[in-house]
Short mmCIF file of C-alpha atoms in Angstrom, two decimals:
data_model
loop_
_atom_site.label_atom_id
_atom_site.label_comp_id
_atom_site.label_asym_id
_atom_site.label_seq_id
_atom_site.Cartn_x
_atom_site.Cartn_y
_atom_site.Cartn_z
CA UNK R 229 -44.66 42.15 30.85
CA UNK R 230 -42.50 44.42 32.96
CA UNK R 231 -39.69 42.04 33.90
CA UNK R 232 -37.88 42.56 30.64
CA UNK R 233 -34.91 44.87 30.18
CA UNK R 234 -33.30 46.18 27.04
CA UNK R 235 -30.04 44.50 26.05
CA UNK R 236 -27.49 44.61 23.23
CA UNK R 237 -27.83 40.91 22.61
CA UNK R 238 -24.10 40.26 23.14
CA UNK R 239 -22.87 38.13 25.98
CA UNK R 240 -21.58 39.94 29.01
CA UNK R 241 -18.47 38.78 30.85
CA UNK R 242 -20.22 36.66 33.42
CA UNK R 243 -22.68 35.30 30.96
CA UNK R 244 -22.24 32.18 28.94
CA UNK R 245 -24.38 31.02 26.12
CA UNK R 246 -26.37 28.04 27.33
CA UNK R 247 -28.59 27.52 24.37
CA UNK R 248 -29.90 29.48 21.45
CA UNK R 249 -33.13 28.73 19.75
CA UNK R 250 -34.66 30.49 16.77
CA UNK R 251 -38.27 31.06 16.16
CA UNK R 252 -39.31 31.37 19.77
CA UNK R 253 -42.22 33.69 20.29
CA UNK R 254 -42.68 35.30 23.68
CA UNK R 255 -46.20 35.75 24.98
CA UNK R 256 -46.89 38.26 27.74
CA UNK R 257 -49.33 36.06 29.53
CA UNK R 258 -51.52 35.11 26.62
CA UNK R 259 -50.51 38.06 24.45
CA UNK R 260 -47.83 37.81 21.79
CA UNK R 261 -44.64 39.91 22.31
CA UNK R 262 -41.18 40.61 20.73
CA UNK R 263 -37.41 40.27 21.45
CA UNK R 264 -35.75 41.10 24.71
CA UNK R 265 -33.85 39.60 27.66
CA UNK R 266 -34.95 38.34 31.00
CA UNK R 267 -32.73 37.48 33.95
CA UNK R 268 -32.70 33.84 34.90
CA UNK R 269 -32.80 34.92 38.49
CA UNK R 270 -36.24 36.28 37.81
CA UNK R 271 -37.56 32.84 36.98
CA UNK R 272 -39.49 31.05 39.66
CA UNK R 273 -40.16 27.89 37.72
CA UNK R 274 -40.84 26.67 34.22
CA UNK R 275 -43.21 24.16 32.75
CA UNK R 276 -43.84 22.67 29.36
CA UNK R 277 -47.02 23.02 27.39
CA UNK R 278 -47.42 20.44 24.66
CA UNK R 279 -48.20 21.37 21.10
CA UNK R 280 -51.72 21.12 19.82
CA UNK R 281 -53.42 21.42 16.45
CA UNK R 282 -52.49 24.80 15.07
CA UNK R 283 -50.54 25.60 18.20
CA UNK R 284 -46.79 25.24 18.72
CA UNK R 285 -45.25 23.72 21.84
CA UNK R 286 -44.67 26.25 24.56
CA UNK R 287 -42.63 26.71 27.71
CA UNK R 288 -44.35 28.70 30.42
CA UNK R 289 -41.94 30.75 32.51
CA UNK R 290 -43.26 31.92 35.83
CA UNK R 291 -41.53 35.04 37.17
CA UNK R 292 -40.83 36.89 40.38
CA UNK R 293 -42.17 40.39 40.67
CA UNK R 294 -39.75 42.89 39.13
CA UNK R 295 -36.94 44.07 41.43
CA UNK R 296 -36.87 47.73 42.26
CA UNK R 297 -33.50 48.26 40.57
CA UNK R 298 -34.51 46.72 37.28
CA UNK R 299 -33.29 48.30 34.02
CA UNK R 300 -35.85 49.89 31.75
CA UNK R 301 -37.67 47.53 29.46
CA UNK R 302 -40.50 47.55 27.00
CA UNK R 303 -43.22 47.65 29.61
CA UNK R 304 -43.31 49.37 32.90
CA UNK R 305 -46.03 47.26 34.28
CA UNK R 306 -47.91 44.14 33.42
CA UNK R 307 -50.71 42.28 35.03
CA UNK R 308 -49.22 38.87 34.25
CA UNK R 309 -46.65 37.05 36.29
CA UNK R 310 -45.64 34.58 33.62
CA UNK R 311 -44.57 34.54 30.03
CA UNK R 312 -44.88 31.90 27.39
CA UNK R 313 -42.19 31.03 24.91
CA UNK R 314 -43.79 29.64 21.78
CA UNK R 315 -41.44 27.47 19.72
CA UNK R 316 -42.57 28.07 16.20
CA UNK R 317 -39.64 26.17 14.77
CA UNK R 318 -39.44 23.50 17.47
CA UNK R 319 -36.40 22.88 19.62
CA UNK R 320 -38.45 23.20 22.79
CA UNK R 321 -37.30 19.93 24.30
CA UNK R 322 -33.66 20.80 24.33
CA UNK R 323 -34.38 24.38 25.36
CA UNK R 324 -36.48 23.18 28.26
CA UNK R 325 -33.83 20.73 29.32
CA UNK R 326 -31.06 23.32 29.32
CA UNK R 327 -33.23 25.89 31.05
CA UNK R 328 -34.13 23.37 33.77
CA UNK R 329 -30.47 22.58 34.23
CA UNK R 330 -29.67 26.23 34.64
CA UNK R 331 -32.51 26.58 37.10
CA UNK R 332 -31.04 23.74 39.15
CA UNK R 333 -27.49 24.95 38.97
CA UNK R 334 -28.34 28.59 39.66
CA UNK R 335 -24.96 29.68 38.39
CA UNK R 336 -25.90 33.33 38.63
CA UNK R 337 -25.72 33.10 42.39
CA UNK R 338 -22.03 32.26 42.20
CA UNK R 339 -21.13 35.19 40.05
CA UNK R 340 -18.66 37.57 41.69
CA UNK R 341 -20.14 40.64 40.08
CA UNK R 342 -23.64 41.77 40.89
CA UNK R 343 -26.55 40.16 39.19
CA UNK R 344 -27.53 43.20 37.29
CA UNK R 345 -26.51 43.69 33.71
CA UNK R 346 -23.31 45.48 32.64
CA UNK R 347 -23.28 49.22 32.50
CA UNK R 348 -20.93 49.79 29.59
CA UNK R 349 -23.57 50.75 27.15
CA UNK R 350 -25.60 53.88 27.52
CA UNK R 351 -26.57 55.88 30.62
CA UNK R 352 -27.78 54.04 33.69
CA UNK R 353 -29.88 56.33 35.81
CA UNK R 354 -29.88 55.54 39.50
CA UNK R 355 -26.83 53.23 39.43
CA UNK R 356 -23.61 54.11 41.28
CA UNK R 357 -20.49 51.90 41.06
CA UNK R 358 -17.02 52.08 42.61
CA UNK R 359 -14.42 53.11 40.05
CA UNK R 360 -12.16 50.15 40.86
CA UNK R 361 -14.70 47.58 39.82
CA UNK R 362 -15.58 49.48 36.71
CA UNK R 363 -11.91 49.57 35.80
CA UNK R 364 -11.54 45.84 36.25
CA UNK R 365 -14.66 45.23 34.26
CA UNK R 366 -13.44 47.44 31.48
CA UNK R 367 -10.14 45.57 31.29
CA UNK R 368 -11.90 42.22 31.14
CA UNK R 369 -14.15 43.55 28.41
CA UNK R 370 -11.23 44.76 26.37
CA UNK R 371 -9.42 41.48 26.75
CA UNK R 372 -12.47 39.63 25.54
CA UNK R 373 -12.79 41.92 22.53
CA UNK R 374 -9.12 41.41 21.73
CA UNK R 375 -9.47 37.62 21.81
CA UNK R 376 -12.50 37.86 19.61
CA UNK R 377 -10.58 39.92 17.09
CA UNK R 378 -7.63 37.53 17.03
CA UNK R 379 -9.83 34.58 16.41
CA UNK R 380 -11.62 36.29 13.56
CA UNK R 381 -8.32 37.31 12.03
CA UNK R 382 -6.95 33.82 12.33
CA UNK R 383 -9.95 32.45 10.56
CA UNK R 384 -9.58 35.12 7.96
CA UNK R 385 -6.08 33.88 7.25
CA UNK R 386 -7.34 30.35 6.99
CA UNK R 387 -9.97 31.24 4.46
CA UNK R 388 -7.39 33.22 2.52
CA UNK R 389 -5.09 30.23 2.66
CA UNK R 390 -7.81 28.00 1.36
CA UNK R 391 -8.37 30.32 -1.56
CA UNK R 392 -4.65 30.42 -2.34
CA UNK R 393 -4.33 26.67 -2.00
CA UNK R 394 -7.08 26.21 -4.54
CA UNK R 395 -5.23 28.48 -6.97
CA UNK R 396 -2.01 26.53 -6.44
CA UNK R 397 -3.68 23.23 -7.11
CA UNK R 398 -5.27 24.55 -10.30
CA UNK R 399 -1.94 25.92 -11.43
CA UNK R 400 -0.06 22.73 -10.83
CA UNK R 401 -2.77 20.71 -12.54
CA UNK R 402 -2.63 22.84 -15.63
CA UNK R 403 1.15 22.65 -15.77
CA UNK R 404 1.01 18.91 -15.23
CA UNK R 405 -1.34 18.61 -18.19
CA UNK R 406 0.91 20.78 -20.31
CA UNK R 407 3.81 18.52 -19.51
CA UNK R 408 1.79 15.49 -20.40
CA UNK R 409 0.75 16.95 -23.75
CA UNK R 410 3.97 18.54 -24.82
CA UNK R 411 6.23 15.76 -23.79
CA UNK R 412 8.87 16.72 -26.34
CA UNK R 413 8.85 20.48 -26.12
CA UNK R 414 9.84 21.09 -22.54
CA UNK R 415 13.45 20.46 -21.80
CA UNK R 416 14.29 17.53 -19.65
CA UNK R 417 15.95 19.71 -17.10
CA UNK R 418 12.84 21.80 -16.59
CA UNK R 419 10.67 18.74 -16.39
CA UNK R 420 12.86 17.23 -13.73
CA UNK R 421 12.88 20.44 -11.73
CA UNK R 422 9.16 20.80 -11.98
CA UNK R 423 8.58 17.20 -11.04
CA UNK R 424 10.73 17.62 -7.97
CA UNK R 425 8.66 20.64 -6.93
CA UNK R 426 5.52 18.63 -7.32
CA UNK R 427 7.03 15.77 -5.39
CA UNK R 428 7.97 18.01 -2.51
CA UNK R 429 4.44 19.33 -2.40
CA UNK R 430 3.17 15.78 -2.27
CA UNK R 431 1.50 15.76 -5.66
CA UNK R 432 1.80 12.51 -7.58
CA UNK R 433 3.90 12.07 -10.69
CA UNK R 434 1.93 13.89 -13.39
CA UNK R 435 3.01 11.74 -16.28
CA UNK R 436 1.76 8.37 -15.08
CA UNK R 437 -0.75 7.23 -12.52
CA UNK R 438 1.51 4.45 -11.32
CA UNK R 439 3.00 6.19 -8.36
CA UNK R 440 3.97 3.44 -6.02
CA UNK R 441 7.15 2.67 -7.87
CA UNK R 442 8.56 6.12 -7.49
CA UNK R 443 6.39 6.83 -4.46
CA UNK R 444 5.47 10.14 -3.01
CA UNK R 445 6.58 11.68 0.23
CA UNK R 446 3.12 11.40 1.62
CA UNK R 447 2.78 7.70 0.99
CA UNK R 448 6.24 7.04 2.31
CA UNK R 449 5.50 8.85 5.54
CA UNK R 450 2.18 7.15 5.78
CA UNK R 451 3.78 3.76 5.28
CA UNK R 452 6.15 4.41 8.15
CA UNK R 453 3.28 5.53 10.32
CA UNK R 454 1.27 2.43 9.46
CA UNK R 455 4.16 0.19 10.39
CA UNK R 456 4.09 1.76 13.82
CA UNK R 457 0.34 1.58 14.29
CA UNK R 458 -0.11 -1.96 13.00
CA UNK R 459 2.70 -3.78 14.74
CA UNK R 460 0.70 -4.43 17.91
CA UNK R 461 -2.64 -5.37 16.35
CA UNK R 462 -0.90 -7.70 13.91
CA UNK R 463 0.83 -9.58 16.66
CA UNK R 464 -2.47 -9.96 18.46
CA UNK R 465 -4.09 -11.43 15.38
CA UNK R 466 -1.47 -14.00 14.61
CA UNK R 467 0.61 -11.89 12.25
CA UNK R 468 -1.89 -11.39 9.46
CA UNK R 469 -4.84 -9.05 8.81
CA UNK R 470 -6.97 -8.37 5.79
CA UNK R 471 -6.61 -4.92 4.27
CA UNK R 472 -10.20 -4.04 5.10
CA UNK R 473 -9.52 -4.76 8.78
CA UNK R 474 -6.46 -2.55 8.57
CA UNK R 475 -8.47 0.24 6.95
CA UNK R 476 -11.07 0.16 9.73
CA UNK R 477 -8.49 -0.02 12.47
CA UNK R 478 -6.36 2.82 11.17
CA UNK R 479 -9.24 5.16 10.49
CA UNK R 480 -10.79 4.48 13.85
CA UNK R 481 -7.49 5.30 15.50
CA UNK R 482 -7.08 8.47 13.48
CA UNK R 483 -10.51 9.83 14.25
CA UNK R 484 -10.02 12.82 12.02
CA UNK R 485 -8.26 13.17 8.69
CA UNK R 486 -9.32 9.74 7.60
CA UNK R 487 -7.39 7.82 5.00
CA UNK R 488 -8.89 7.06 1.66
CA UNK R 489 -8.69 3.43 0.56
CA UNK R 490 -6.46 4.47 -2.32
CA UNK R 491 -3.96 6.18 -0.05
CA UNK R 492 -3.90 3.18 2.23
CA UNK R 493 -3.23 0.77 -0.61
CA UNK R 494 -0.50 2.98 -2.08
CA UNK R 495 1.16 3.33 1.28
CA UNK R 496 0.99 -0.42 1.86
CA UNK R 497 2.54 -1.10 -1.52
CA UNK R 498 5.62 0.73 -0.32
CA UNK R 499 6.02 -1.21 2.92
CA UNK R 500 8.34 -3.83 1.52
CA UNK R 501 10.37 -1.35 -0.51
CA UNK R 502 10.96 0.73 2.58
CA UNK R 503 12.15 -2.36 4.45
CA UNK R 504 9.51 -1.97 7.11
CA UNK R 505 8.59 -4.96 9.29
CA UNK R 506 5.27 -5.45 7.50
CA UNK R 507 4.35 -6.28 3.94
CA UNK R 508 1.39 -6.25 1.64
CA UNK R 509 0.45 -9.55 0.12
CA UNK R 510 -2.07 -10.28 -2.58
CA UNK R 511 -3.52 -13.78 -2.78
CA UNK R 512 -4.56 -15.41 -6.05
CA UNK R 513 -8.16 -14.68 -5.30
CA UNK R 514 -7.34 -10.96 -5.13
CA UNK R 515 -7.70 -10.70 -1.37
CA UNK R 516 -5.12 -8.28 0.05
CA UNK R 517 -3.60 -8.75 3.46
CA UNK R 518 -0.93 -7.16 5.61
CA UNK R 519 1.49 -9.60 7.18
CA UNK R 520 4.36 -9.24 9.56
CA UNK R 521 7.63 -9.95 7.79
CA UNK R 522 8.22 -12.64 10.36
CA UNK R 523 4.92 -14.30 9.50
CA UNK R 524 5.30 -17.27 7.20
CA UNK R 525 1.96 -18.18 5.75
CA UNK R 526 3.45 -21.28 4.16
CA UNK R 527 4.40 -22.60 7.57
CA UNK R 528 0.90 -21.96 8.83
CA UNK R 529 -0.23 -24.24 6.02
CA UNK R 530 1.48 -27.20 7.68
CA UNK R 531 -0.44 -26.63 10.88
CA UNK R 532 -3.62 -26.16 8.85
CA UNK R 533 -3.06 -29.57 7.29
CA UNK R 534 -2.73 -31.10 10.75
CA UNK R 535 -5.95 -29.50 11.88
CA UNK R 536 -7.83 -30.69 8.81
CA UNK R 537 -6.42 -34.21 9.12
CA UNK R 538 -7.49 -34.42 12.74
CA UNK R 539 -11.05 -33.59 11.83
CA UNK R 540 -11.13 -35.57 8.62
CA UNK R 541 -12.40 -32.64 6.62
CA UNK R 542 -13.29 -29.00 7.25
CA UNK R 543 -15.09 -26.11 5.61
CA UNK R 544 -13.59 -22.59 5.77
CA UNK R 545 -16.09 -21.60 8.44
CA UNK R 546 -15.34 -24.63 10.61
CA UNK R 547 -11.62 -24.07 10.24
CA UNK R 548 -11.95 -20.39 11.05
CA UNK R 549 -13.85 -21.21 14.20
CA UNK R 550 -11.34 -23.83 15.33
CA UNK R 551 -8.31 -21.67 14.78
CA UNK R 552 -9.86 -18.35 15.80
CA UNK R 553 -9.34 -16.54 12.52
CA UNK R 554 -11.64 -14.55 10.30
CA UNK R 555 -13.38 -16.72 7.71
CA UNK R 556 -11.79 -14.75 4.88
CA UNK R 557 -8.25 -15.42 6.05
CA UNK R 558 -9.11 -19.01 6.96
CA UNK R 559 -10.30 -19.61 3.41
CA UNK R 560 -7.13 -18.09 1.99
CA UNK R 561 -5.01 -20.36 4.14
CA UNK R 562 -6.92 -23.46 3.03
CA UNK R 563 -6.69 -22.37 -0.60
CA UNK R 564 -2.97 -21.88 -0.21
CA UNK R 565 -2.69 -25.35 1.28
CA UNK R 566 -4.58 -26.70 -1.72
CA UNK R 567 -2.29 -24.83 -4.09
CA UNK R 568 0.70 -26.37 -2.36
CA UNK R 569 -0.84 -29.81 -2.81
CA UNK R 570 -1.52 -30.57 0.84
CA UNK R 571 -5.30 -30.41 0.61
CA UNK R 572 -7.90 -31.27 -1.96
CA UNK R 573 -11.47 -30.04 -2.25
CA UNK R 574 -14.94 -31.52 -2.20
CA UNK R 575 -17.35 -29.13 -3.87
CA UNK R 576 -20.96 -30.20 -3.63
CA UNK R 577 -24.39 -28.86 -2.75
CA UNK R 578 -23.36 -29.32 0.86
CA UNK R 579 -20.68 -26.68 0.42
CA UNK R 580 -16.94 -26.53 -0.07
CA UNK R 581 -14.94 -28.87 2.16
CA UNK R 582 -11.23 -29.48 2.30
CA UNK R 583 -9.68 -32.90 2.80
CA UNK R 584 -6.08 -33.97 3.19
CA UNK R 585 -4.79 -34.66 -0.31
CA UNK R 586 -4.97 -38.46 -0.31
CA UNK R 587 -4.55 -38.50 -4.08
CA UNK R 588 -0.91 -37.71 -3.52
CA UNK R 589 -0.30 -39.52 -0.27
CA UNK R 590 -2.16 -42.75 -0.92
CA UNK R 591 -1.52 -45.58 -3.39
CA UNK W 120 -15.23 -65.89 -14.29
CA UNK W 121 -17.37 -63.34 -12.66
CA UNK W 122 -15.62 -60.94 -10.39
CA UNK W 123 -17.45 -58.93 -7.85
CA UNK W 124 -16.50 -55.44 -8.57
CA UNK W 125 -14.24 -53.88 -6.02
CA UNK W 126 -14.48 -50.16 -5.95
CA UNK W 127 -11.15 -48.41 -5.44
CA UNK W 128 -10.63 -46.33 -2.28
CA UNK W 129 -11.09 -43.13 -4.30
CA UNK W 130 -14.69 -44.08 -4.95
CA UNK W 131 -15.45 -43.52 -1.28
CA UNK W 132 -13.46 -40.29 -1.10
CA UNK W 133 -15.74 -37.30 -1.69
CA UNK W 134 -13.10 -35.09 -3.35
CA UNK W 135 -12.90 -37.75 -6.07
CA UNK W 136 -16.17 -36.35 -7.42
CA UNK W 137 -14.87 -32.77 -7.68
CA UNK W 138 -12.49 -31.93 -10.46
CA UNK W 139 -9.39 -30.73 -8.61
CA UNK W 140 -8.00 -27.31 -9.49
CA UNK W 141 -4.45 -28.20 -8.47
CA UNK W 142 -2.79 -29.54 -11.60
CA UNK W 143 -0.73 -32.30 -9.98
CA UNK W 144 -3.63 -33.45 -7.89
CA UNK W 145 -5.86 -33.46 -10.95
CA UNK W 146 -3.45 -35.66 -12.84
CA UNK W 147 -3.63 -38.31 -10.14
CA UNK W 148 -7.37 -37.95 -9.94
CA UNK W 149 -7.89 -38.39 -13.66
CA UNK W 150 -5.59 -41.37 -13.79
CA UNK W 151 -7.67 -43.00 -11.08
CA UNK W 152 -10.89 -42.20 -12.95
CA UNK W 153 -9.57 -43.66 -16.18
CA UNK W 154 -8.59 -46.94 -14.64
CA UNK W 155 -11.90 -47.10 -12.78
CA UNK W 156 -13.89 -46.57 -15.96
CA UNK W 157 -11.95 -49.23 -17.78
CA UNK W 158 -12.19 -51.86 -15.10
CA UNK W 159 -15.87 -51.12 -14.59
CA UNK W 160 -16.63 -51.48 -18.27
CA UNK W 161 -14.56 -54.58 -18.51
CA UNK W 162 -16.36 -56.29 -15.64
CA UNK W 163 -19.77 -55.30 -16.84
CA UNK W 164 -18.81 -56.22 -20.36
CA UNK W 165 -19.88 -52.80 -21.44
CA UNK W 166 -18.16 -51.67 -24.55
CA UNK W 167 -20.25 -48.68 -25.43
CA UNK W 168 -22.24 -46.13 -23.53
CA UNK W 169 -24.01 -42.86 -23.95
CA UNK W 170 -23.07 -39.86 -21.88
CA UNK W 171 -26.58 -39.79 -20.43
CA UNK W 172 -26.22 -43.37 -19.24
CA UNK W 173 -22.83 -42.59 -17.83
CA UNK W 174 -24.17 -39.76 -15.68
CA UNK W 175 -26.67 -42.01 -13.96
CA UNK W 176 -24.52 -45.12 -13.84
CA UNK W 177 -23.10 -46.05 -10.45
CA UNK W 178 -19.74 -45.53 -12.08
CA UNK W 179 -20.02 -41.75 -11.88
CA UNK W 180 -22.80 -41.59 -9.34
CA UNK W 181 -22.07 -42.85 -5.87
CA UNK W 182 -25.51 -42.85 -4.33
CA UNK W 183 -24.35 -43.95 -0.90
CA UNK W 184 -21.80 -41.16 -0.70
CA UNK W 185 -24.30 -38.72 -2.21
CA UNK W 186 -21.76 -37.53 -4.72
CA UNK W 187 -21.81 -37.56 -8.47
CA UNK W 188 -19.24 -36.42 -10.94
CA UNK W 189 -20.75 -33.42 -12.78
CA UNK W 190 -21.22 -33.87 -16.52
CA UNK W 191 -18.48 -31.34 -17.45
CA UNK W 192 -16.03 -33.34 -15.41
CA UNK W 193 -17.25 -36.60 -16.96
CA UNK W 194 -16.41 -35.04 -20.32
CA UNK W 195 -12.91 -34.32 -19.06
CA UNK W 196 -12.46 -37.94 -17.99
CA UNK W 197 -13.74 -39.22 -21.33
CA UNK W 198 -11.39 -36.90 -23.16
CA UNK W 199 -8.51 -38.29 -21.12
CA UNK W 200 -9.54 -41.80 -22.13
CA UNK W 201 -9.73 -40.77 -25.74
CA UNK W 202 -6.27 -39.28 -25.62
CA UNK W 203 -4.96 -42.50 -24.18
CA UNK W 204 -6.60 -44.48 -26.94
CA UNK W 205 -9.20 -46.22 -24.80
CA UNK W 206 -12.20 -44.35 -26.10
CA UNK W 207 -13.76 -43.50 -29.44
CA UNK W 208 -16.69 -41.23 -30.05
CA UNK W 209 -19.43 -42.92 -31.98
CA UNK W 210 -21.05 -39.69 -33.15
CA UNK W 211 -20.16 -36.12 -33.93
CA UNK W 212 -22.18 -34.75 -31.02
CA UNK W 213 -20.14 -36.75 -28.55
CA UNK W 214 -23.22 -38.25 -27.02
CA UNK W 215 -22.13 -41.90 -27.17
CA UNK W 216 -18.81 -43.59 -27.15
CA UNK W 217 -16.94 -46.84 -27.47
CA UNK W 218 -14.92 -48.05 -24.55
CA UNK W 219 -11.90 -50.18 -25.24
CA UNK W 220 -10.52 -51.41 -22.01
CA UNK W 221 -7.70 -52.80 -23.98
CA UNK W 222 -6.35 -50.63 -26.67
CA UNK W 223 -6.38 -52.11 -30.19
CA UNK W 224 -2.62 -52.41 -30.29
CA UNK W 225 -2.70 -54.26 -27.00
CA UNK W 226 -5.18 -56.70 -28.42
CA UNK W 227 -3.06 -57.10 -31.49
CA UNK W 228 -0.08 -58.02 -29.38
CA UNK W 229 -2.07 -60.48 -27.33
CA UNK W 230 -3.50 -62.17 -30.35
CA UNK W 231 -0.12 -62.46 -31.85
CA UNK W 232 1.32 -63.90 -28.68
CA UNK W 233 -1.48 -66.41 -28.43
CA UNK W 234 -1.15 -67.38 -32.01
CA UNK W 235 2.58 -67.84 -31.65
CA UNK W 236 2.20 -69.90 -28.54
CA UNK W 237 -0.36 -72.18 -29.99
CA UNK W 238 1.89 -72.66 -32.96
CA UNK W 239 -0.70 -71.57 -35.41
CA UNK W 240 1.10 -68.98 -37.39
CA UNK W 241 0.24 -68.78 -41.02
CA UNK W 242 -3.10 -70.39 -40.61
CA UNK W 243 -6.39 -68.68 -40.87
CA UNK W 244 -8.87 -68.19 -38.11
CA UNK W 245 -12.29 -66.94 -37.96
CA UNK W 246 -13.10 -64.33 -35.46
CA UNK W 247 -15.36 -66.77 -33.71
CA UNK W 248 -12.59 -69.22 -33.16
CA UNK W 249 -10.41 -66.56 -31.87
CA UNK W 250 -12.82 -65.28 -29.32
CA UNK W 251 -14.66 -68.41 -28.39
CA UNK W 252 -12.41 -71.30 -29.10
CA UNK W 253 -11.41 -73.72 -26.39
CA UNK W 254 -7.83 -72.74 -26.57
CA UNK W 255 -8.53 -69.22 -25.87
CA UNK W 256 -10.70 -69.78 -22.88
CA UNK W 257 -8.37 -69.10 -20.08
CA UNK W 258 -6.33 -66.68 -21.98
CA UNK W 259 -6.50 -63.01 -21.69
CA UNK W 260 -8.19 -63.03 -25.05
CA UNK W 261 -11.43 -63.56 -23.25
CA UNK W 262 -13.64 -61.61 -23.13
CA UNK W 263 -13.09 -59.90 -26.37
CA UNK W 264 -16.00 -58.18 -27.94
CA UNK W 265 -16.35 -58.68 -31.61
CA UNK W 266 -15.55 -55.26 -32.83
CA UNK W 267 -12.48 -55.16 -30.65
CA UNK W 268 -11.30 -58.21 -32.39
CA UNK W 269 -11.80 -56.56 -35.71
CA UNK W 270 -9.65 -53.68 -34.69
CA UNK W 271 -7.14 -55.99 -33.15
CA UNK W 272 -6.84 -58.07 -36.25
CA UNK W 273 -6.32 -55.03 -38.37
CA UNK W 274 -3.65 -53.88 -36.02
CA UNK W 275 -2.01 -57.23 -35.91
CA UNK W 276 -2.04 -57.64 -39.64
CA UNK W 277 -0.79 -54.16 -40.21
CA UNK W 278 2.27 -55.19 -38.38
CA UNK W 279 2.48 -57.87 -41.06
CA UNK W 280 2.68 -60.62 -38.56
CA UNK W 281 -0.56 -62.31 -39.25
CA UNK W 282 -2.01 -63.06 -42.63
CA UNK W 283 -5.33 -61.33 -43.12
#
């Protein structure tokens, strides 16, 4: 197969990586070959060959005859005008797709520089170039190398930072434990100083797990952020949302750096203390919701009673449907109404229904 | 004087057959149950019952409404009646009970009043006379099951108003 040329394997300036696929074997015609490059411009067309028993899937690449100014390659001449790429480790579908796309787009025809490969490495017999272009090319190459270096260095710093951060966390954990154990031996002053360092780093109070009383910077900031994010959605949903809905909403909005349920709960616990316009409320059943401060669940109970009275009796599902609430919150509202004595329950095999509390209002 | 039994409005109210979790509501509910049990037993002249009977009796089982008071709740109602003095357990297992739709002391009072009115203080009566005599016919002393009378007499005499 004489259409191949030797290459360094790195991308040149006017080349972009379309797709990389391991384990692709190149056949010269029917014969098996080894690694090298081939210009896309050399490709006439490509076709797929499905896998068979004992045979991998292949892409057949039909090629133009070699151009006269072609770089040296492994073979000077070959009787075949096509090669086969055998995908030993699969990936042929995507490879074929990308290659077809490239064949359609023919990006190489738009390249400002000539189609032939770069000359920066090694001697190129028979090739003459104007100095100006070479100079420009060299500059571009250097710039690319510089960028490459910067990126690698930046990542180096990041990995170093990660290592250091791990050390810091270990250190603070061990000191925190020491404080916990030797509660009497360290002076109060030191303890306070150390605790303030920890607090500023966003690490929770080491002595107790109950952090929401004293709070941490992180949770405080988070609480403020939540108040901003949730204002709109809460108003849309009638001023009340279950904490699970909030969790989904917030994490979807964040996209990255998702919140853990614990962080969310701790942040929500601080909402009221920070005098934000939302608050966390826990119903008797344990269900947690976020309400707008302006939302008065007790007042909603009065309207719930009206709705139930109109219909005679309602289950949570029926009520939820009528009012347009989630069943969970609907149930909580009906339970609250029962607690306040406005409704009573009928619990049977037919399910749980709520009636206006006639025990109190009648006879 | 047979009365057709008139069920109270609660009997047709499904929540009546579910023990209410709200304390205030429950109080009203239990009060209604107690008076229903007593008037039912009085009309049907039923002075004792087993818990099994009670479960299936129309008293706790409203077939038309398709609701019945579950046995744990029946126990709660019976306990209420006992606390009020209207019920006595006949056995240790609490499987059968005595229903007194008038408490013994109420009977005692009534007997005493009747006796006073008929001017028969300091004379002796038999139980039979007391419960079946002409004079007592239209009085509230009827119907008065025998063992109630026994209790009532004891009560009345313990107040040292009637000779034994």
